Amino acid sequence: MIQESAIVAEAIPTKSNPLLTAPILGTLARLSIPNVIAMLATSLVAVAETAYAGQLGTPALAGLALVFPMVMLQQMLSAGAMGGGVSSSISRALGAGNEVRAARLALHAILIGGLAGLFFSAFFLLLGKPIYSLLGGEGVALAEALAYSNIVFYGAIGVWMTNTLASIIRGGGDMKTPSITLLIVAVSQFMLAGAFSLGWGPFPALGMAGIGIGLVIAFSVSTLFLFWYLLSGRARVTLSFQNFRLQSEMFRDILKVGAVSCISPLQTVLTILILTRLVSEFGLEALAGYGIGARLEFLVVPIAFAIGVACVPMVGMAIGAGNVVRARQVAWTGGISAGLSIGLIGFIVALFPNIWSGMFTDVPAVLDSAGLYFAWVGPFYGLFGLGLCLYFSSQGAGKVLGPVIAGTVRLVIVAIGGLLLAAGNAPDWTIFALIGIAMAIYGAATAFAVYLARW
């Protein structure tokens, strides 16, 4: 490992910034808890929207399934990938004591978020139909998908702006305000989507379009609130347009982390699509078992996300202040905490799979398949959580290439290994073993990359 010394910058007294001096574990816990609550609420909204679509009929449910990966991709890109780049650049500026630069970076970030939102709107409004058709949508299911997609992506700028503004605030070390805002967004989206889709009370029953309207209204209002909050002077970074001019160097500072980080969500979605297709070759029971297992994975990822997002400003400010030793301590403390938390869940379901699987089915063949999945994948949840959290810490340090390469390795292992297993008519447990091994290699490779990287 490259030896690095702790050099404390003179631009800002460390006593004025608790993120540079406070005990690491306690500070991470304090910053992470609001994120966990907000992320879990967001996950439950996805479950509620599925329930609403189910009440509208099977075609609506199928249509939602076609669009959901694209909505999740947008969320991961705007909140985790580009959002991490925004928080990283601002926290590094604040750590160096340069609040003027942080405010200017915020304005550049808003421009990036706005343009990205407009791009997503144009892309899916123009190409949504051929994309969903390529994924297998046809007839009534395709029509339902478009009814939802066209509304959702009309409002894409609201999603991008909310997550960009929240990332600016997080970059200053404030996790509470974005988390409360996103919690209110989740509750509002839950109520509005149900009201407009199913016609609760005086609201019109607009079907799938109504579910989309709930999302657009909730995120549009939150954009206005967070923008006001940043203008009001209540946040660590205050927006000011006085003497503002565009600077390519500031775009580069954000995009060198955010743009590279965007590769990771694309890898994640592609890995899921490949695995779903490969597992389907092993029969309906194997696919159902994989679906039950993957559903738990989607619920534990917010734990790593919540801890990781809290690491970004702590690492970034330490890097900005020249205290590389503290930055690394934050990264490893967060990574190990996430790994232990998620790893415990993995071992529990590996030993007692029906605690989770029994909530969704009582079919013996499906329970057996889910049990096989957890037996092979559950023990590696800890390494997966470690890798995810270190990915966010790497964003804070502005050195994200290593974790992205680790994600590429995972994708290649899944794709090539899965094709070989399917071609050889291997038993279904082998594909689950492959998933677990790829997960373990991702976590170990990310940890190794962070260990070697010069911060």
PDB file of N, CA, C and O in Angstrom, residues 196-261:
ATOM      1  N   PHE A 196     -54.456   9.247  -7.896  1.00  0.00           N
ATOM      2  CA  PHE A 196     -54.645   9.529  -9.321  1.00  0.00           C
ATOM      3  C   PHE A 196     -54.776   8.265 -10.177  1.00  0.00           C
ATOM      4  O   PHE A 196     -55.380   8.310 -11.250  1.00  0.00           O
ATOM      5  N   SER A 197     -54.223   7.158  -9.724  1.00  0.00           N
ATOM      6  CA  SER A 197     -54.330   5.933 -10.530  1.00  0.00           C
ATOM      7  C   SER A 197     -55.630   5.188 -10.285  1.00  0.00           C
ATOM      8  O   SER A 197     -56.283   4.714 -11.222  1.00  0.00           O
ATOM      9  N   LEU A 198     -56.044   5.116  -9.003  1.00  0.00           N
ATOM     10  CA  LEU A 198     -57.234   4.326  -8.642  1.00  0.00           C
ATOM     11  C   LEU A 198     -58.468   5.182  -8.397  1.00  0.00           C
ATOM     12  O   LEU A 198     -59.561   4.643  -8.216  1.00  0.00           O
ATOM     13  N   GLY A 199     -58.283   6.512  -8.379  1.00  0.00           N
ATOM     14  CA  GLY A 199     -59.437   7.389  -8.226  1.00  0.00           C
ATOM     15  C   GLY A 199     -59.968   7.458  -6.811  1.00  0.00           C
ATOM     16  O   GLY A 199     -61.175   7.393  -6.590  1.00  0.00           O
ATOM     17  N   TRP A 200     -59.075   7.621  -5.845  1.00  0.00           N
ATOM     18  CA  TRP A 200     -59.518   7.740  -4.458  1.00  0.00           C
ATOM     19  C   TRP A 200     -60.268   9.056  -4.271  1.00  0.00           C
ATOM     20  O   TRP A 200     -59.850  10.113  -4.740  1.00  0.00           O
ATOM     21  N   GLY A 201     -61.369   9.007  -3.550  1.00  0.00           N
ATOM     22  CA  GLY A 201     -62.122  10.214  -3.220  1.00  0.00           C
ATOM     23  C   GLY A 201     -62.495  11.019  -4.450  1.00  0.00           C
ATOM     24  O   GLY A 201     -63.012  10.479  -5.438  1.00  0.00           O
ATOM     25  N   PRO A 202     -62.179  12.329  -4.451  1.00  0.00           N
ATOM     26  CA  PRO A 202     -62.561  13.186  -5.580  1.00  0.00           C
ATOM     27  C   PRO A 202     -61.602  13.109  -6.768  1.00  0.00           C
ATOM     28  O   PRO A 202     -61.842  13.756  -7.795  1.00  0.00           O
ATOM     29  N   PHE A 203     -60.527  12.335  -6.653  1.00  0.00           N
ATOM     30  CA  PHE A 203     -59.522  12.303  -7.708  1.00  0.00           C
ATOM     31  C   PHE A 203     -59.980  11.430  -8.884  1.00  0.00           C
ATOM     32  O   PHE A 203     -60.652  10.412  -8.688  1.00  0.00           O
ATOM     33  N   PRO A 204     -59.604  11.808 -10.101  1.00  0.00           N
ATOM     34  CA  PRO A 204     -59.964  10.989 -11.271  1.00  0.00           C
ATOM     35  C   PRO A 204     -59.123   9.714 -11.319  1.00  0.00           C
ATOM     36  O   PRO A 204     -57.961   9.713 -10.909  1.00  0.00           O
ATOM     37  N   ALA A 205     -59.714   8.625 -11.818  1.00  0.00           N
ATOM     38  CA  ALA A 205     -58.982   7.363 -11.962  1.00  0.00           C
ATOM     39  C   ALA A 205     -58.284   7.371 -13.322  1.00  0.00           C
ATOM     40  O   ALA A 205     -58.890   7.072 -14.354  1.00  0.00           O
ATOM     41  N   LEU A 206     -56.996   7.696 -13.332  1.00  0.00           N
ATOM     42  CA  LEU A 206     -56.250   7.862 -14.575  1.00  0.00           C
ATOM     43  C   LEU A 206     -55.389   6.656 -14.925  1.00  0.00           C
ATOM     44  O   LEU A 206     -54.631   6.690 -15.890  1.00  0.00           O
ATOM     45  N   GLY A 207     -55.479   5.597 -14.129  1.00  0.00           N
ATOM     46  CA  GLY A 207     -54.732   4.384 -14.431  1.00  0.00           C
ATOM     47  C   GLY A 207     -53.234   4.580 -14.310  1.00  0.00           C
ATOM     48  O   GLY A 207     -52.749   5.273 -13.409  1.00  0.00           O
ATOM     49  N   MET A 208     -52.484   3.990 -15.227  1.00  0.00           N
ATOM     50  CA  MET A 208     -51.018   4.040 -15.163  1.00  0.00           C
ATOM     51  C   MET A 208     -50.485   5.474 -15.246  1.00  0.00           C
ATOM     52  O   MET A 208     -49.471   5.803 -14.638  1.00  0.00           O
ATOM     53  N   ALA A 209     -51.149   6.324 -15.987  1.00  0.00           N
ATOM     54  CA  ALA A 209     -50.732   7.728 -16.053  1.00  0.00           C
ATOM     55  C   ALA A 209     -50.786   8.364 -14.676  1.00  0.00           C
ATOM     56  O   ALA A 209     -49.951   9.205 -14.323  1.00  0.00           O
ATOM     57  N   GLY A 210     -51.762   7.953 -13.856  1.00  0.00           N
ATOM     58  CA  GLY A 210     -51.896   8.496 -12.511  1.00  0.00           C
ATOM     59  C   GLY A 210     -50.717   8.146 -11.619  1.00  0.00           C
ATOM     60  O   GLY A 210     -50.299   8.957 -10.784  1.00  0.00           O
ATOM     61  N   ILE A 211     -50.169   6.934 -11.780  1.00  0.00           N
ATOM     62  CA  ILE A 211     -48.988   6.558 -10.996  1.00  0.00           C
ATOM     63  C   ILE A 211     -47.824   7.480 -11.363  1.00  0.00           C
ATOM     64  O   ILE A 211     -47.068   7.939 -10.496  1.00  0.00           O
ATOM     65  N   GLY A 212     -47.693   7.776 -12.644  1.00  0.00           N
ATOM     66  CA  GLY A 212     -46.645   8.691 -13.097  1.00  0.00           C
ATOM     67  C   GLY A 212     -46.846  10.106 -12.576  1.00  0.00           C
ATOM     68  O   GLY A 212     -45.883  10.778 -12.206  1.00  0.00           O
ATOM     69  N   ILE A 213     -48.105  10.552 -12.530  1.00  0.00           N
ATOM     70  CA  ILE A 213     -48.397  11.904 -12.044  1.00  0.00           C
ATOM     71  C   ILE A 213     -47.967  12.061 -10.591  1.00  0.00           C
ATOM     72  O   ILE A 213     -47.440  13.113 -10.192  1.00  0.00           O
ATOM     73  N   GLY A 214     -48.175  11.018  -9.795  1.00  0.00           N
ATOM     74  CA  GLY A 214     -47.742  11.078  -8.395  1.00  0.00           C
ATOM     75  C   GLY A 214     -46.268  11.344  -8.270  1.00  0.00           C
ATOM     76  O   GLY A 214     -45.822  12.165  -7.451  1.00  0.00           O
ATOM     77  N   LEU A 215     -45.448  10.675  -9.080  1.00  0.00           N
ATOM     78  CA  LEU A 215     -44.000  10.873  -9.051  1.00  0.00           C
ATOM     79  C   LEU A 215     -43.634  12.287  -9.488  1.00  0.00           C
ATOM     80  O   LEU A 215     -42.815  12.961  -8.851  1.00  0.00           O
ATOM     81  N   VAL A 216     -44.233  12.745 -10.578  1.00  0.00           N
ATOM     82  CA  VAL A 216     -43.877  14.063 -11.130  1.00  0.00           C
ATOM     83  C   VAL A 216     -44.207  15.183 -10.151  1.00  0.00           C
ATOM     84  O   VAL A 216     -43.385  16.081  -9.919  1.00  0.00           O
ATOM     85  N   ILE A 217     -45.388  15.141  -9.536  1.00  0.00           N
ATOM     86  CA  ILE A 217     -45.770  16.197  -8.594  1.00  0.00           C
ATOM     87  C   ILE A 217     -44.849  16.204  -7.385  1.00  0.00           C
ATOM     88  O   ILE A 217     -44.346  17.254  -6.965  1.00  0.00           O
ATOM     89  N   ALA A 218     -44.589  15.016  -6.820  1.00  0.00           N
ATOM     90  CA  ALA A 218     -43.778  14.931  -5.604  1.00  0.00           C
ATOM     91  C   ALA A 218     -42.375  15.471  -5.835  1.00  0.00           C
ATOM     92  O   ALA A 218     -41.856  16.266  -5.034  1.00  0.00           O
ATOM     93  N   PHE A 219     -41.743  15.080  -6.936  1.00  0.00           N
ATOM     94  CA  PHE A 219     -40.366  15.514  -7.187  1.00  0.00           C
ATOM     95  C   PHE A 219     -40.301  16.961  -7.663  1.00  0.00           C
ATOM     96  O   PHE A 219     -39.303  17.654  -7.406  1.00  0.00           O
ATOM     97  N   SER A 220     -41.327  17.445  -8.331  1.00  0.00           N
ATOM     98  CA  SER A 220     -41.326  18.851  -8.756  1.00  0.00           C
ATOM     99  C   SER A 220     -41.416  19.782  -7.555  1.00  0.00           C
ATOM    100  O   SER A 220     -40.695  20.792  -7.473  1.00  0.00           O
ATOM    101  N   VAL A 221     -42.281  19.449  -6.609  1.00  0.00           N
ATOM    102  CA  VAL A 221     -42.415  20.278  -5.408  1.00  0.00           C
ATOM    103  C   VAL A 221     -41.137  20.231  -4.578  1.00  0.00           C
ATOM    104  O   VAL A 221     -40.682  21.256  -4.049  1.00  0.00           O
ATOM    105  N   SER A 222     -40.534  19.044  -4.459  1.00  0.00           N
ATOM    106  CA  SER A 222     -39.296  18.930  -3.675  1.00  0.00           C
ATOM    107  C   SER A 222     -38.159  19.718  -4.326  1.00  0.00           C
ATOM    108  O   SER A 222     -37.307  20.279  -3.628  1.00  0.00           O
ATOM    109  N   THR A 223     -38.145  19.798  -5.649  1.00  0.00           N
ATOM    110  CA  THR A 223     -37.140  20.613  -6.340  1.00  0.00           C
ATOM    111  C   THR A 223     -37.262  22.079  -5.933  1.00  0.00           C
ATOM    112  O   THR A 223     -36.262  22.741  -5.616  1.00  0.00           O
ATOM    113  N   LEU A 224     -38.479  22.590  -5.922  1.00  0.00           N
ATOM    114  CA  LEU A 224     -38.707  23.989  -5.549  1.00  0.00           C
ATOM    115  C   LEU A 224     -38.284  24.245  -4.103  1.00  0.00           C
ATOM    116  O   LEU A 224     -37.650  25.268  -3.800  1.00  0.00           O
ATOM    117  N   PHE A 225     -38.605  23.282  -3.214  1.00  0.00           N
ATOM    118  CA  PHE A 225     -38.248  23.466  -1.805  1.00  0.00           C
ATOM    119  C   PHE A 225     -36.733  23.479  -1.610  1.00  0.00           C
ATOM    120  O   PHE A 225     -36.187  24.358  -0.927  1.00  0.00           O
ATOM    121  N   LEU A 226     -36.046  22.495  -2.192  1.00  0.00           N
ATOM    122  CA  LEU A 226     -34.596  22.410  -1.994  1.00  0.00           C
ATOM    123  C   LEU A 226     -33.874  23.597  -2.628  1.00  0.00           C
ATOM    124  O   LEU A 226     -32.865  24.079  -2.100  1.00  0.00           O
ATOM    125  N   PHE A 227     -34.388  24.077  -3.757  1.00  0.00           N
ATOM    126  CA  PHE A 227     -33.792  25.256  -4.394  1.00  0.00           C
ATOM    127  C   PHE A 227     -33.939  26.469  -3.475  1.00  0.00           C
ATOM    128  O   PHE A 227     -32.984  27.232  -3.267  1.00  0.00           O
ATOM    129  N   TRP A 228     -35.130  26.632  -2.904  1.00  0.00           N
ATOM    130  CA  TRP A 228     -35.345  27.727  -1.951  1.00  0.00           C
ATOM    131  C   TRP A 228     -34.426  27.584  -0.745  1.00  0.00           C
ATOM    132  O   TRP A 228     -33.843  28.577  -0.260  1.00  0.00           O
ATOM    133  N   TYR A 229     -34.267  26.378  -0.262  1.00  0.00           N
ATOM    134  CA  TYR A 229     -33.437  26.124   0.920  1.00  0.00           C
ATOM    135  C   TYR A 229     -31.991  26.544   0.666  1.00  0.00           C
ATOM    136  O   TYR A 229     -31.349  27.154   1.526  1.00  0.00           O
ATOM    137  N   LEU A 230     -31.478  26.246  -0.527  1.00  0.00           N
ATOM    138  CA  LEU A 230     -30.103  26.616  -0.863  1.00  0.00           C
ATOM    139  C   LEU A 230     -29.946  28.119  -1.100  1.00  0.00           C
ATOM    140  O   LEU A 230     -28.873  28.679  -0.891  1.00  0.00           O
ATOM    141  N   LEU A 231     -31.010  28.759  -1.545  1.00  0.00           N
ATOM    142  CA  LEU A 231     -30.959  30.210  -1.739  1.00  0.00           C
ATOM    143  C   LEU A 231     -31.089  30.974  -0.423  1.00  0.00           C
ATOM    144  O   LEU A 231     -30.612  32.112  -0.301  1.00  0.00           O
ATOM    145  N   SER A 232     -31.728  30.332   0.564  1.00  0.00           N
ATOM    146  CA  SER A 232     -32.083  31.033   1.797  1.00  0.00           C
ATOM    147  C   SER A 232     -30.911  31.263   2.740  1.00  0.00           C
ATOM    148  O   SER A 232     -31.014  32.047   3.693  1.00  0.00           O
ATOM    149  N   GLY A 233     -29.798  30.573   2.521  1.00  0.00           N
ATOM    150  CA  GLY A 233     -28.658  30.706   3.423  1.00  0.00           C
ATOM    151  C   GLY A 233     -28.679  29.733   4.577  1.00  0.00           C
ATOM    152  O   GLY A 233     -27.799  29.774   5.451  1.00  0.00           O
ATOM    153  N   ARG A 234     -29.647  28.823   4.614  1.00  0.00           N
ATOM    154  CA  ARG A 234     -29.734  27.854   5.717  1.00  0.00           C
ATOM    155  C   ARG A 234     -28.747  26.698   5.549  1.00  0.00           C
ATOM    156  O   ARG A 234     -28.399  26.040   6.518  1.00  0.00           O
ATOM    157  N   ALA A 235     -28.340  26.440   4.308  1.00  0.00           N
ATOM    158  CA  ALA A 235     -27.414  25.333   4.043  1.00  0.00           C
ATOM    159  C   ALA A 235     -25.969  25.805   4.167  1.00  0.00           C
ATOM    160  O   ALA A 235     -25.683  27.007   4.183  1.00  0.00           O
ATOM    161  N   ARG A 236     -25.054  24.850   4.276  1.00  0.00           N
ATOM    162  CA  ARG A 236     -23.621  25.187   4.347  1.00  0.00           C
ATOM    163  C   ARG A 236     -23.182  25.900   3.072  1.00  0.00           C
ATOM    164  O   ARG A 236     -22.334  26.782   3.090  1.00  0.00           O
ATOM    165  N   VAL A 237     -23.784  25.511   1.944  1.00  0.00           N
ATOM    166  CA  VAL A 237     -23.507  26.159   0.657  1.00  0.00           C
ATOM    167  C   VAL A 237     -24.707  27.020   0.291  1.00  0.00           C
ATOM    168  O   VAL A 237     -25.840  26.537   0.261  1.00  0.00           O
ATOM    169  N   THR A 238     -24.472  28.290   0.024  1.00  0.00           N
ATOM    170  CA  THR A 238     -25.546  29.206  -0.360  1.00  0.00           C
ATOM    171  C   THR A 238     -25.403  29.562  -1.835  1.00  0.00           C
ATOM    172  O   THR A 238     -24.325  30.004  -2.268  1.00  0.00           O
ATOM    173  N   LEU A 239     -26.460  29.354  -2.589  1.00  0.00           N
ATOM    174  CA  LEU A 239     -26.422  29.671  -4.014  1.00  0.00           C
ATOM    175  C   LEU A 239     -26.379  31.182  -4.219  1.00  0.00           C
ATOM    176  O   LEU A 239     -27.128  31.928  -3.599  1.00  0.00           O
ATOM    177  N   SER A 240     -25.507  31.615  -5.093  1.00  0.00           N
ATOM    178  CA  SER A 240     -25.407  33.031  -5.430  1.00  0.00           C
ATOM    179  C   SER A 240     -25.042  33.142  -6.908  1.00  0.00           C
ATOM    180  O   SER A 240     -24.071  32.523  -7.356  1.00  0.00           O
ATOM    181  N   PHE A 241     -25.817  33.937  -7.633  1.00  0.00           N
ATOM    182  CA  PHE A 241     -25.578  34.109  -9.068  1.00  0.00           C
ATOM    183  C   PHE A 241     -24.754  35.357  -9.358  1.00  0.00           C
ATOM    184  O   PHE A 241     -24.515  35.697 -10.513  1.00  0.00           O
ATOM    185  N   GLN A 242     -24.314  36.023  -8.316  1.00  0.00           N
ATOM    186  CA  GLN A 242     -23.531  37.250  -8.491  1.00  0.00           C
ATOM    187  C   GLN A 242     -22.164  36.923  -9.089  1.00  0.00           C
ATOM    188  O   GLN A 242     -21.435  36.077  -8.578  1.00  0.00           O
ATOM    189  N   ASN A 243     -21.822  37.595 -10.183  1.00  0.00           N
ATOM    190  CA  ASN A 243     -20.534  37.409 -10.877  1.00  0.00           C
ATOM    191  C   ASN A 243     -20.293  35.970 -11.314  1.00  0.00           C
ATOM    192  O   ASN A 243     -19.142  35.536 -11.437  1.00  0.00           O
ATOM    193  N   PHE A 244     -21.383  35.243 -11.518  1.00  0.00           N
ATOM    194  CA  PHE A 244     -21.227  33.836 -11.910  1.00  0.00           C
ATOM    195  C   PHE A 244     -20.867  33.726 -13.391  1.00  0.00           C
ATOM    196  O   PHE A 244     -21.433  34.405 -14.235  1.00  0.00           O
ATOM    197  N   ARG A 245     -19.905  32.855 -13.679  1.00  0.00           N
ATOM    198  CA  ARG A 245     -19.580  32.536 -15.063  1.00  0.00           C
ATOM    199  C   ARG A 245     -19.203  31.059 -15.142  1.00  0.00           C
ATOM    200  O   ARG A 245     -18.674  30.478 -14.181  1.00  0.00           O
ATOM    201  N   LEU A 246     -19.475  30.478 -16.281  1.00  0.00           N
ATOM    202  CA  LEU A 246     -19.192  29.058 -16.465  1.00  0.00           C
ATOM    203  C   LEU A 246     -17.684  28.834 -16.554  1.00  0.00           C
ATOM    204  O   LEU A 246     -16.967  29.599 -17.209  1.00  0.00           O
ATOM    205  N   GLN A 247     -17.222  27.786 -15.868  1.00  0.00           N
ATOM    206  CA  GLN A 247     -15.801  27.449 -15.883  1.00  0.00           C
ATOM    207  C   GLN A 247     -15.661  25.955 -16.182  1.00  0.00           C
ATOM    208  O   GLN A 247     -16.181  25.105 -15.469  1.00  0.00           O
ATOM    209  N   SER A 248     -14.928  25.659 -17.246  1.00  0.00           N
ATOM    210  CA  SER A 248     -14.777  24.260 -17.658  1.00  0.00           C
ATOM    211  C   SER A 248     -14.099  23.423 -16.591  1.00  0.00           C
ATOM    212  O   SER A 248     -14.393  22.238 -16.420  1.00  0.00           O
ATOM    213  N   GLU A 249     -13.202  24.031 -15.817  1.00  0.00           N
ATOM    214  CA  GLU A 249     -12.499  23.287 -14.771  1.00  0.00           C
ATOM    215  C   GLU A 249     -13.459  22.757 -13.722  1.00  0.00           C
ATOM    216  O   GLU A 249     -13.280  21.653 -13.180  1.00  0.00           O
ATOM    217  N   MET A 250     -14.508  23.521 -13.418  1.00  0.00           N
ATOM    218  CA  MET A 250     -15.480  23.079 -12.417  1.00  0.00           C
ATOM    219  C   MET A 250     -16.357  21.948 -12.953  1.00  0.00           C
ATOM    220  O   MET A 250     -16.714  21.017 -12.218  1.00  0.00           O
ATOM    221  N   PHE A 251     -16.698  22.028 -14.224  1.00  0.00           N
ATOM    222  CA  PHE A 251     -17.413  20.898 -14.835  1.00  0.00           C
ATOM    223  C   PHE A 251     -16.552  19.635 -14.762  1.00  0.00           C
ATOM    224  O   PHE A 251     -17.047  18.548 -14.447  1.00  0.00           O
ATOM    225  N   ARG A 252     -15.262  19.787 -15.051  1.00  0.00           N
ATOM    226  CA  ARG A 252     -14.362  18.628 -15.013  1.00  0.00           C
ATOM    227  C   ARG A 252     -14.261  18.054 -13.602  1.00  0.00           C
ATOM    228  O   ARG A 252     -14.215  16.840 -13.416  1.00  0.00           O
ATOM    229  N   ASP A 253     -14.229  18.921 -12.603  1.00  0.00           N
ATOM    230  CA  ASP A 253     -14.096  18.465 -11.222  1.00  0.00           C
ATOM    231  C   ASP A 253     -15.286  17.597 -10.813  1.00  0.00           C
ATOM    232  O   ASP A 253     -15.129  16.593 -10.112  1.00  0.00           O
ATOM    233  N   ILE A 254     -16.483  17.985 -11.258  1.00  0.00           N
ATOM    234  CA  ILE A 254     -17.681  17.200 -10.947  1.00  0.00           C
ATOM    235  C   ILE A 254     -17.739  15.938 -11.796  1.00  0.00           C
ATOM    236  O   ILE A 254     -17.981  14.830 -11.294  1.00  0.00           O
ATOM    237  N   LEU A 255     -17.481  16.085 -13.088  1.00  0.00           N
ATOM    238  CA  LEU A 255     -17.674  14.971 -14.022  1.00  0.00           C
ATOM    239  C   LEU A 255     -16.576  13.915 -13.931  1.00  0.00           C
ATOM    240  O   LEU A 255     -16.813  12.763 -14.301  1.00  0.00           O
ATOM    241  N   LYS A 256     -15.394  14.277 -13.435  1.00  0.00           N
ATOM    242  CA  LYS A 256     -14.333  13.268 -13.338  1.00  0.00           C
ATOM    243  C   LYS A 256     -14.729  12.162 -12.366  1.00  0.00           C
ATOM    244  O   LYS A 256     -14.242  11.027 -12.454  1.00  0.00           O
ATOM    245  N   VAL A 257     -15.624  12.490 -11.425  1.00  0.00           N
ATOM    246  CA  VAL A 257     -16.178  11.486 -10.517  1.00  0.00           C
ATOM    247  C   VAL A 257     -17.559  11.050 -10.985  1.00  0.00           C
ATOM    248  O   VAL A 257     -17.843   9.861 -11.130  1.00  0.00           O
ATOM    249  N   GLY A 258     -18.442  12.024 -11.250  1.00  0.00           N
ATOM    250  CA  GLY A 258     -19.830  11.705 -11.590  1.00  0.00           C
ATOM    251  C   GLY A 258     -19.984  10.931 -12.879  1.00  0.00           C
ATOM    252  O   GLY A 258     -20.731   9.947 -12.937  1.00  0.00           O
ATOM    253  N   ALA A 259     -19.274  11.341 -13.931  1.00  0.00           N
ATOM    254  CA  ALA A 259     -19.426  10.678 -15.230  1.00  0.00           C
ATOM    255  C   ALA A 259     -18.885   9.253 -15.181  1.00  0.00           C
ATOM    256  O   ALA A 259     -19.506   8.317 -15.699  1.00  0.00           O
ATOM    257  N   VAL A 260     -17.728   9.076 -14.539  1.00  0.00           N
ATOM    258  CA  VAL A 260     -17.173   7.723 -14.421  1.00  0.00           C
ATOM    259  C   VAL A 260     -18.078   6.856 -13.548  1.00  0.00           C
ATOM    260  O   VAL A 260     -18.305   5.676 -13.834  1.00  0.00           O
ATOM    261  N   SER A 261     -18.625   7.452 -12.481  1.00  0.00           N
ATOM    262  CA  SER A 261     -19.514   6.706 -11.591  1.00  0.00           C
ATOM    263  C   SER A 261     -20.777   6.234 -12.302  1.00  0.00           C
ATOM    264  O   SER A 261     -21.383   5.234 -11.895  1.00  0.00           O
TER     265      SER A 261
END
